[in-house]
Amino acid sequence: MSTEPRTELPEQHPMQTESVRTAAEAIYNWNYEPEIDQLRTLYANALDRQWIALRDLDWDTEIDQEAFARTFSLGGIPVTRTQFWQTLSPETQWEVARRSAALMLSTFLHGEQGALITASQLVAAVPHMDGKFYASTQTMDEARHVEAFAAYVRKLDEVYPITPALRKILDAILSTENWMMKAVGMNIVLEGLALYSFRDMRNQTEEPLLKKLLTYVARDEARHTGYGIKYLNHVVPTLSDEEKAEIEDFAFEAARQLIDQRTGTSMRTTMLEVWSQAGIDPGEAIGAIMKERELITEALREQGKSMGPVHGFVVPTLQSIGLDSDRIRGHFKEMWSANIGPETAERMAREDAALPKDLGEWVDAGYETL
Ligand SMILES: [Fe+2]
Ligand SMILES: [Fe+2]
């Protein structure tokens, strides 16, 4: 099969660069024998499952605007099923869907760049050769993700700037010298959220190119999260309580930056700005949508994700690697209580979400042939 690109590479690139000072120890390891079999296997899988964005996805297809707008959702809220949505003209529906999706996908895109740089840091910073091998394949995966998301966003709209919350988390991940914090911040928190969100968006959208792109990317992300789980599972039991607490705090802070409305920089705040650019009064819109609370709650329940990606995925992942002290559970509960009320927070703290047994199968379910 030819590896020639179908189309030109995307033309527009960010006009400016910015920097953050990083310093991490690079570790040599003179033992070249496999030490952590699970990571060696993951590395072999990654080598086997490489794909090429410009060859394997059909970039020439036009986006089906109607299909795209019909299956757009706002962070899990099925806006398109509300009466409010029906009052909007098809043009406004497309504008809202296109811009909101471009914002979400730009956020994914910038996150992918952060992952690209972090994965390359991990090649140097992790102590085991198996960990270095694997991180090198992740670096390649992330380059492909940056390429693919940039190309898709360009089909919709322009690239939106990075949100302050994401920038803050990426800076923290890149500048810490502790490789376990890098791995927990990137592979567990950010990539856990990404994996959950990519799969979700893939399941919802009826736009074929986006569906395929998200499936391919999510398959890679399942490995990236798997790396964090397997590697940290190997090292966390060797840490002191104090070292564990530092890593827990780092993970919690990363999650908090993204979902705590009190920071004023959450994704929802930025999303509402985009709505007003599409000609909708965000206050009125939220008011109208919230009146349909029953429909929303029911729809969320149907989709089995009323708990959202942090409670439904990141927290159980942290639990699975032993980063779930009562202290940190208390922090999460306090945050949920302040954001969505003490009753729901109480219920969430009681109901632990179950992590899928096999992340790869979880991503593929129903999409094996794609
Ligand atoms: Fe990625
Ligand atoms: Fe990733």
Tab-separated table of C-alpha atoms and ligand atoms in Angstrom:
chain	number	residue	atom	x	y	z
A	1	MET	CA	0.000	0.000	0.000
A	2	SER	CA	1.280	3.450	-0.847
A	3	THR	CA	2.303	5.718	1.980
A	4	GLU	CA	1.887	8.797	-0.213
A	5	PRO	CA	-0.370	11.383	1.444
A	6	ARG	CA	-3.841	11.786	-0.112
A	7	THR	CA	-3.892	15.491	0.457
A	8	GLU	CA	-1.506	18.235	1.328
A	9	LEU	CA	-0.452	18.606	4.910
A	10	PRO	CA	-2.479	21.224	6.747
A	11	GLU	CA	-1.175	24.670	5.948
A	12	GLN	CA	-2.019	26.719	8.973
A	13	HIS	CA	0.186	26.365	11.982
A	14	PRO	CA	0.241	28.353	15.179
A	15	MET	CA	2.062	31.574	14.455
A	16	GLN	CA	3.765	31.833	17.752
A	17	THR	CA	5.742	29.649	20.029
A	18	GLU	CA	5.887	29.782	23.781
A	19	SER	CA	8.173	28.024	26.189
A	20	VAL	CA	8.217	26.591	29.659
A	21	ARG	CA	11.462	25.820	31.439
A	22	THR	CA	11.825	22.128	32.172
A	23	ALA	CA	14.553	20.164	33.814
A	24	ALA	CA	14.395	16.459	34.342
A	25	GLU	CA	17.116	13.986	35.025
A	26	ALA	CA	17.833	11.676	32.106
A	27	ILE	CA	18.395	8.147	33.350
A	28	TYR	CA	20.657	5.619	31.617
A	29	ASN	CA	19.889	1.994	32.255
A	30	TRP	CA	22.641	-0.495	31.405
A	31	ASN	CA	20.378	-3.482	31.844
A	32	TYR	CA	18.942	-4.290	28.433
A	33	GLU	CA	17.010	-7.375	29.491
A	34	PRO	CA	13.216	-7.136	29.809
A	35	GLU	CA	12.278	-6.288	33.391
A	36	ILE	CA	8.597	-5.385	33.295
A	37	ASP	CA	6.976	-7.873	30.914
A	38	GLN	CA	3.668	-6.006	30.727
A	39	LEU	CA	5.410	-2.894	29.402
A	40	ARG	CA	7.436	-4.931	26.922
A	41	THR	CA	4.181	-6.473	25.616
A	42	LEU	CA	2.550	-3.056	25.378
A	43	TYR	CA	5.535	-1.831	23.368
A	44	ALA	CA	5.206	-4.794	20.974
A	45	ASN	CA	1.471	-4.070	20.570
A	46	ALA	CA	2.198	-0.432	19.844
A	47	LEU	CA	4.710	-1.356	17.125
A	48	ASP	CA	2.151	-3.663	15.585
A	49	ARG	CA	-0.697	-1.136	15.562
A	50	GLN	CA	0.801	1.926	13.951
A	51	TRP	CA	-1.364	3.709	11.376
A	52	ILE	CA	-0.823	6.663	9.058
A	53	ALA	CA	-3.218	9.591	9.340
A	54	LEU	CA	-2.992	10.843	5.785
A	55	ARG	CA	-3.191	7.369	4.236
A	56	ASP	CA	-5.709	5.579	6.428
A	57	LEU	CA	-8.365	8.289	6.767
A	58	ASP	CA	-10.326	9.745	3.883
A	59	TRP	CA	-9.644	13.472	4.089
A	60	ASP	CA	-11.366	14.259	0.803
A	61	THR	CA	-14.889	13.602	2.114
A	62	GLU	CA	-16.899	16.700	2.865
A	63	ILE	CA	-18.388	16.967	6.351
A	64	ASP	CA	-22.099	16.120	6.375
A	65	GLN	CA	-23.270	19.258	8.193
A	66	GLU	CA	-26.724	18.000	9.049
A	67	ALA	CA	-25.440	14.697	10.479
A	68	PHE	CA	-22.728	16.554	12.337
A	69	ALA	CA	-25.084	19.095	13.938
A	70	ARG	CA	-27.660	16.409	14.803
A	71	THR	CA	-25.312	14.416	16.989
A	72	PHE	CA	-23.480	17.202	18.701
A	73	SER	CA	-23.496	17.127	22.500
A	74	LEU	CA	-22.347	19.574	25.120
A	75	GLY	CA	-20.076	17.719	27.483
A	76	GLY	CA	-22.428	14.753	27.668
A	77	ILE	CA	-25.623	16.848	27.712
A	78	PRO	CA	-27.675	15.846	24.650
A	79	VAL	CA	-28.497	19.428	23.673
A	80	THR	CA	-29.849	18.366	20.308
A	81	ARG	CA	-32.702	16.492	21.982
A	82	THR	CA	-33.984	19.537	23.839
A	83	GLN	CA	-36.889	21.718	22.708
A	84	PHE	CA	-34.537	24.680	22.932
A	85	TRP	CA	-32.428	23.190	20.139
A	86	GLN	CA	-35.496	22.773	17.906
A	87	THR	CA	-36.178	26.522	18.147
A	88	LEU	CA	-32.831	27.281	16.465
A	89	SER	CA	-32.527	27.590	12.697
A	90	PRO	CA	-30.489	24.871	10.915
A	91	GLU	CA	-27.830	27.539	10.214
A	92	THR	CA	-27.504	28.428	13.893
A	93	GLN	CA	-27.494	24.738	14.829
A	94	TRP	CA	-24.605	24.148	12.453
A	95	GLU	CA	-22.746	27.248	13.720
A	96	VAL	CA	-23.060	26.154	17.351
A	97	ALA	CA	-22.140	22.554	16.555
A	98	ARG	CA	-19.213	23.500	14.316
A	99	ARG	CA	-17.704	26.038	16.711
A	100	SER	CA	-18.249	23.974	19.854
A	101	ALA	CA	-16.744	20.916	18.210
A	102	ALA	CA	-13.795	22.987	16.951
A	103	LEU	CA	-13.200	24.222	20.499
A	104	MET	CA	-13.363	20.687	21.916
A	105	LEU	CA	-11.130	19.332	19.159
A	106	SER	CA	-8.669	22.254	19.523
A	107	THR	CA	-8.440	21.370	23.195
A	108	PHE	CA	-7.772	17.759	22.229
A	109	LEU	CA	-5.187	19.005	19.712
A	110	HIS	CA	-3.266	21.105	22.241
A	111	GLY	CA	-3.494	18.260	24.740
A	112	GLU	CA	-1.980	15.980	22.100
A	113	GLN	CA	0.935	18.369	21.697
A	114	GLY	CA	1.414	18.294	25.472
A	115	ALA	CA	1.323	14.492	25.328
A	116	LEU	CA	3.872	14.474	22.500
A	117	ILE	CA	6.350	16.527	24.542
A	118	THR	CA	5.637	14.622	27.755
A	119	ALA	CA	6.061	11.206	26.110
A	120	SER	CA	9.437	12.306	24.755
A	121	GLN	CA	10.428	13.455	28.271
A	122	LEU	CA	9.421	10.068	29.647
A	123	VAL	CA	11.852	8.326	27.287
A	124	ALA	CA	14.635	10.111	29.178
A	125	ALA	CA	13.135	10.240	32.649
A	126	VAL	CA	11.794	6.731	33.356
A	127	PRO	CA	14.287	4.326	34.917
A	128	HIS	CA	13.389	1.047	33.163
A	129	MET	CA	14.365	0.194	29.580
A	130	ASP	CA	10.907	-1.297	28.939
A	131	GLY	CA	9.402	2.013	30.044
A	132	LYS	CA	11.691	3.927	27.670
A	133	PHE	CA	10.870	1.636	24.731
A	134	TYR	CA	7.163	2.068	25.309
A	135	ALA	CA	7.367	5.864	25.747
A	136	SER	CA	9.157	6.080	22.401
A	137	THR	CA	6.159	4.472	20.652
A	138	GLN	CA	3.826	6.798	22.499
A	139	THR	CA	5.850	9.756	21.213
A	140	MET	CA	5.220	8.516	17.657
A	141	ASP	CA	1.510	7.975	18.399
A	142	GLU	CA	1.134	11.509	19.752
A	143	ALA	CA	2.794	13.073	16.704
A	144	ARG	CA	0.191	11.295	14.580
A	145	HIS	CA	-2.615	12.515	16.848
A	146	VAL	CA	-1.443	16.126	16.605
A	147	GLU	CA	-1.328	15.774	12.822
A	148	ALA	CA	-4.789	14.182	12.577
A	149	PHE	CA	-6.633	16.550	14.933
A	150	ALA	CA	-5.053	19.613	13.301
A	151	ALA	CA	-6.266	18.419	9.909
A	152	TYR	CA	-9.806	17.787	11.172
A	153	VAL	CA	-10.174	21.076	13.058
A	154	ARG	CA	-9.171	22.875	9.893
A	155	LYS	CA	-12.121	21.325	8.076
A	156	LEU	CA	-14.487	22.844	10.668
A	157	ASP	CA	-13.108	26.155	11.800
A	158	GLU	CA	-9.897	27.700	12.983
A	159	VAL	CA	-7.767	26.335	15.806
A	160	TYR	CA	-8.890	27.907	19.078
A	161	PRO	CA	-6.192	28.933	21.566
A	162	ILE	CA	-5.330	26.603	24.423
A	163	THR	CA	-7.577	27.041	27.472
A	164	PRO	CA	-5.841	28.475	30.570
A	165	ALA	CA	-6.669	25.347	32.599
A	166	LEU	CA	-5.080	22.965	30.128
A	167	ARG	CA	-2.019	25.191	29.743
A	168	LYS	CA	-1.552	25.242	33.494
A	169	ILE	CA	-1.732	21.451	33.750
A	170	LEU	CA	0.633	20.903	30.828
A	171	ASP	CA	3.158	23.342	32.292
A	172	ALA	CA	3.000	21.515	35.615
A	173	ILE	CA	3.446	18.093	33.974
A	174	LEU	CA	6.339	19.244	31.801
A	175	SER	CA	8.176	21.109	34.524
A	176	THR	CA	8.019	18.619	37.383
A	177	GLU	CA	11.178	16.569	37.789
A	178	ASN	CA	9.268	13.606	39.174
A	179	TRP	CA	8.576	11.154	36.328
A	180	MET	CA	5.748	9.517	38.303
A	181	MET	CA	3.967	12.875	38.489
A	182	LYS	CA	4.421	13.273	34.730
A	183	ALA	CA	2.955	9.797	34.207
A	184	VAL	CA	0.060	10.301	36.607
A	185	GLY	CA	-0.749	13.782	35.253
A	186	MET	CA	-0.524	12.767	31.607
A	187	ASN	CA	-1.237	9.026	31.292
A	188	ILE	CA	-3.793	8.766	34.078
A	189	VAL	CA	-5.584	12.116	34.401
A	190	LEU	CA	-5.325	13.807	30.989
A	191	GLU	CA	-5.266	10.693	28.852
A	192	GLY	CA	-7.948	9.046	30.985
A	193	LEU	CA	-10.182	12.058	30.348
A	194	ALA	CA	-9.171	12.089	26.693
A	195	LEU	CA	-9.820	8.392	26.184
A	196	TYR	CA	-13.247	8.679	27.815
A	197	SER	CA	-14.131	11.809	25.839
A	198	PHE	CA	-12.854	10.497	22.472
A	199	ARG	CA	-14.863	7.300	22.879
A	200	ASP	CA	-17.915	9.257	23.914
A	201	MET	CA	-17.691	11.667	20.995
A	202	ARG	CA	-17.055	8.716	18.648
A	203	ASN	CA	-20.206	6.968	19.881
A	204	GLN	CA	-22.307	10.091	19.464
A	205	THR	CA	-21.201	11.527	16.177
A	206	GLU	CA	-22.678	10.405	12.872
A	207	GLU	CA	-19.912	12.125	10.918
A	208	PRO	CA	-17.947	9.226	9.343
A	209	LEU	CA	-14.471	10.805	9.179
A	210	LEU	CA	-14.637	12.002	12.791
A	211	LYS	CA	-15.946	8.600	13.902
A	212	LYS	CA	-13.027	6.811	12.299
A	213	LEU	CA	-10.422	9.324	13.457
A	214	LEU	CA	-11.618	9.142	17.070
A	215	THR	CA	-11.706	5.337	16.986
A	216	TYR	CA	-8.120	5.150	15.738
A	217	VAL	CA	-6.899	7.720	18.250
A	218	ALA	CA	-8.810	6.129	21.149
A	219	ARG	CA	-7.227	2.738	20.383
A	220	ASP	CA	-3.820	4.355	20.874
A	221	GLU	CA	-4.987	6.204	23.990
A	222	ALA	CA	-6.157	2.915	25.532
A	223	ARG	CA	-2.507	1.802	25.380
A	224	HIS	CA	-1.279	5.127	26.790
A	225	THR	CA	-3.595	4.895	29.782
A	226	GLY	CA	-2.634	1.224	30.086
A	227	TYR	CA	1.017	2.255	30.304
A	228	GLY	CA	0.277	4.626	33.177
A	229	ILE	CA	-1.728	1.959	35.007
A	230	LYS	CA	0.791	-0.851	34.506
A	231	TYR	CA	3.892	1.212	35.220
A	232	LEU	CA	2.536	3.003	38.268
A	233	ASN	CA	1.114	-0.249	39.609
A	234	HIS	CA	4.663	-1.537	39.495
A	235	VAL	CA	6.235	1.394	41.365
A	236	VAL	CA	3.556	2.857	43.680
A	237	PRO	CA	3.783	-0.040	46.197
A	238	THR	CA	7.477	0.832	46.700
A	239	LEU	CA	6.754	4.467	47.672
A	240	SER	CA	6.534	5.951	51.142
A	241	ASP	CA	3.192	7.392	52.296
A	242	GLU	CA	4.629	10.856	51.871
A	243	GLU	CA	5.733	10.215	48.273
A	244	LYS	CA	2.336	8.684	47.482
A	245	ALA	CA	0.533	11.705	48.937
A	246	GLU	CA	2.534	14.073	46.711
A	247	ILE	CA	1.552	12.132	43.607
A	248	GLU	CA	-2.093	11.960	44.704
A	249	ASP	CA	-2.121	15.725	45.193
A	250	PHE	CA	-0.638	16.258	41.746
A	251	ALA	CA	-3.326	14.059	40.155
A	252	PHE	CA	-6.126	15.737	42.081
A	253	GLU	CA	-4.931	19.221	41.157
A	254	ALA	CA	-4.805	18.320	37.452
A	255	ALA	CA	-8.383	16.983	37.551
A	256	ARG	CA	-9.571	19.953	39.601
A	257	GLN	CA	-8.230	22.486	37.108
A	258	LEU	CA	-10.369	20.922	34.412
A	259	ILE	CA	-13.697	20.431	36.156
A	260	ASP	CA	-13.925	22.673	39.212
A	261	GLN	CA	-16.186	25.578	38.226
A	262	ARG	CA	-14.682	27.633	41.071
A	263	THR	CA	-11.433	28.023	39.114
A	264	GLY	CA	-13.291	30.188	36.566
A	265	THR	CA	-11.239	28.561	33.808
A	266	SER	CA	-13.211	25.356	33.324
A	267	MET	CA	-14.164	24.101	29.888
A	268	ARG	CA	-17.786	25.066	30.379
A	269	THR	CA	-16.867	28.730	30.836
A	270	THR	CA	-14.966	28.748	27.540
A	271	MET	CA	-17.722	26.799	25.768
A	272	LEU	CA	-20.292	29.430	26.713
A	273	GLU	CA	-18.112	32.134	25.156
A	274	VAL	CA	-18.153	30.161	21.925
A	275	TRP	CA	-21.942	29.948	22.035
A	276	SER	CA	-22.223	33.694	22.170
A	277	GLN	CA	-19.944	33.910	19.118
A	278	ALA	CA	-22.509	31.742	17.340
A	279	GLY	CA	-25.199	34.297	18.184
A	280	ILE	CA	-26.778	32.624	21.215
A	281	ASP	CA	-27.218	34.223	24.617
A	282	PRO	CA	-25.512	31.668	26.878
A	283	GLY	CA	-27.536	32.620	29.962
A	284	GLU	CA	-30.857	32.192	28.140
A	285	ALA	CA	-29.682	28.972	26.544
A	286	ILE	CA	-28.602	27.381	29.815
A	287	GLY	CA	-31.854	28.524	31.458
A	288	ALA	CA	-33.917	26.961	28.672
A	289	ILE	CA	-31.927	23.734	28.666
A	290	MET	CA	-32.041	23.346	32.427
A	291	LYS	CA	-35.841	23.566	32.340
A	292	GLU	CA	-35.680	20.259	30.521
A	293	ARG	CA	-33.861	18.715	33.426
A	294	GLU	CA	-35.839	15.480	33.285
A	295	LEU	CA	-34.947	14.809	29.700
A	296	ILE	CA	-31.292	15.558	30.411
A	297	THR	CA	-31.050	13.402	33.524
A	298	GLU	CA	-32.834	10.557	31.773
A	299	ALA	CA	-30.641	10.819	28.678
A	300	LEU	CA	-27.490	10.867	30.776
A	301	ARG	CA	-28.653	7.879	32.750
A	302	GLU	CA	-29.419	6.010	29.539
A	303	GLN	CA	-25.928	6.604	28.349
A	304	GLY	CA	-24.594	5.396	31.653
A	305	LYS	CA	-22.352	8.363	32.164
A	306	SER	CA	-24.144	10.522	34.652
A	307	MET	CA	-20.941	10.516	36.645
A	308	GLY	CA	-18.719	12.096	33.991
A	309	PRO	CA	-15.168	11.159	33.044
A	310	VAL	CA	-13.458	12.139	36.296
A	311	HIS	CA	-15.726	10.147	38.594
A	312	GLY	CA	-16.471	7.490	35.994
A	313	PHE	CA	-12.915	6.910	34.823
A	314	VAL	CA	-10.062	8.896	36.391
A	315	VAL	CA	-10.984	8.194	40.013
A	316	PRO	CA	-11.352	4.407	39.533
A	317	THR	CA	-8.046	4.420	37.655
A	318	LEU	CA	-6.351	6.151	40.588
A	319	GLN	CA	-7.946	3.566	42.877
A	320	SER	CA	-6.620	0.734	40.732
A	321	ILE	CA	-3.054	1.949	41.282
A	322	GLY	CA	-3.412	2.589	44.995
A	323	LEU	CA	-3.585	6.386	44.821
A	324	ASP	CA	-6.891	6.660	46.654
A	325	SER	CA	-6.259	7.498	50.310
A	326	ASP	CA	-9.194	8.675	52.420
A	327	ARG	CA	-7.532	12.080	52.362
A	328	ILE	CA	-7.710	12.358	48.561
A	329	ARG	CA	-11.212	10.859	48.410
A	330	GLY	CA	-12.190	13.658	50.785
A	331	HIS	CA	-10.763	16.238	48.367
A	332	PHE	CA	-12.796	14.846	45.469
A	333	LYS	CA	-15.950	14.746	47.577
A	334	GLU	CA	-15.500	18.349	48.658
A	335	MET	CA	-15.057	19.432	45.030
A	336	TRP	CA	-18.187	17.615	43.851
A	337	SER	CA	-20.142	18.961	46.763
A	338	ALA	CA	-19.193	22.559	45.907
A	339	ASN	CA	-19.972	22.038	42.212
A	340	ILE	CA	-23.070	19.870	42.136
A	341	GLY	CA	-24.380	19.819	45.680
A	342	PRO	CA	-23.776	17.738	48.794
A	343	GLU	CA	-26.438	15.100	48.028
A	344	THR	CA	-25.039	14.120	44.662
A	345	ALA	CA	-21.500	14.315	46.062
A	346	GLU	CA	-22.515	11.936	48.828
A	347	ARG	CA	-23.929	9.474	46.298
A	348	MET	CA	-20.837	9.760	44.077
A	349	ALA	CA	-18.522	9.121	47.014
A	350	ARG	CA	-20.536	5.976	47.841
A	351	GLU	CA	-20.784	4.616	44.316
A	352	ASP	CA	-17.414	3.705	42.911
A	353	ALA	CA	-17.463	3.395	39.155
A	354	ALA	CA	-16.040	0.199	37.687
A	355	LEU	CA	-13.127	0.427	35.305
A	356	PRO	CA	-13.482	-1.580	32.068
A	357	LYS	CA	-11.454	-4.805	32.336
A	358	ASP	CA	-9.836	-4.448	28.939
A	359	LEU	CA	-9.499	-0.857	27.718
A	360	GLY	CA	-8.788	-1.898	24.125
A	361	GLU	CA	-11.980	-3.983	23.964
A	362	TRP	CA	-13.926	-1.180	25.618
A	363	VAL	CA	-12.861	1.218	22.861
A	364	ASP	CA	-13.491	-1.311	20.075
A	365	ALA	CA	-16.882	-2.609	21.222
A	366	GLY	CA	-19.180	-2.292	18.190
A	367	TYR	CA	-16.455	-0.744	16.050
A	368	GLU	CA	-14.155	-3.726	15.527
A	369	THR	CA	-14.354	-3.515	11.751
A	370	LEU	CA	-13.685	0.227	11.481
B	1	FE	FE	-2.840	11.168	21.939
B	2	FE	FE	-1.996	9.686	24.382
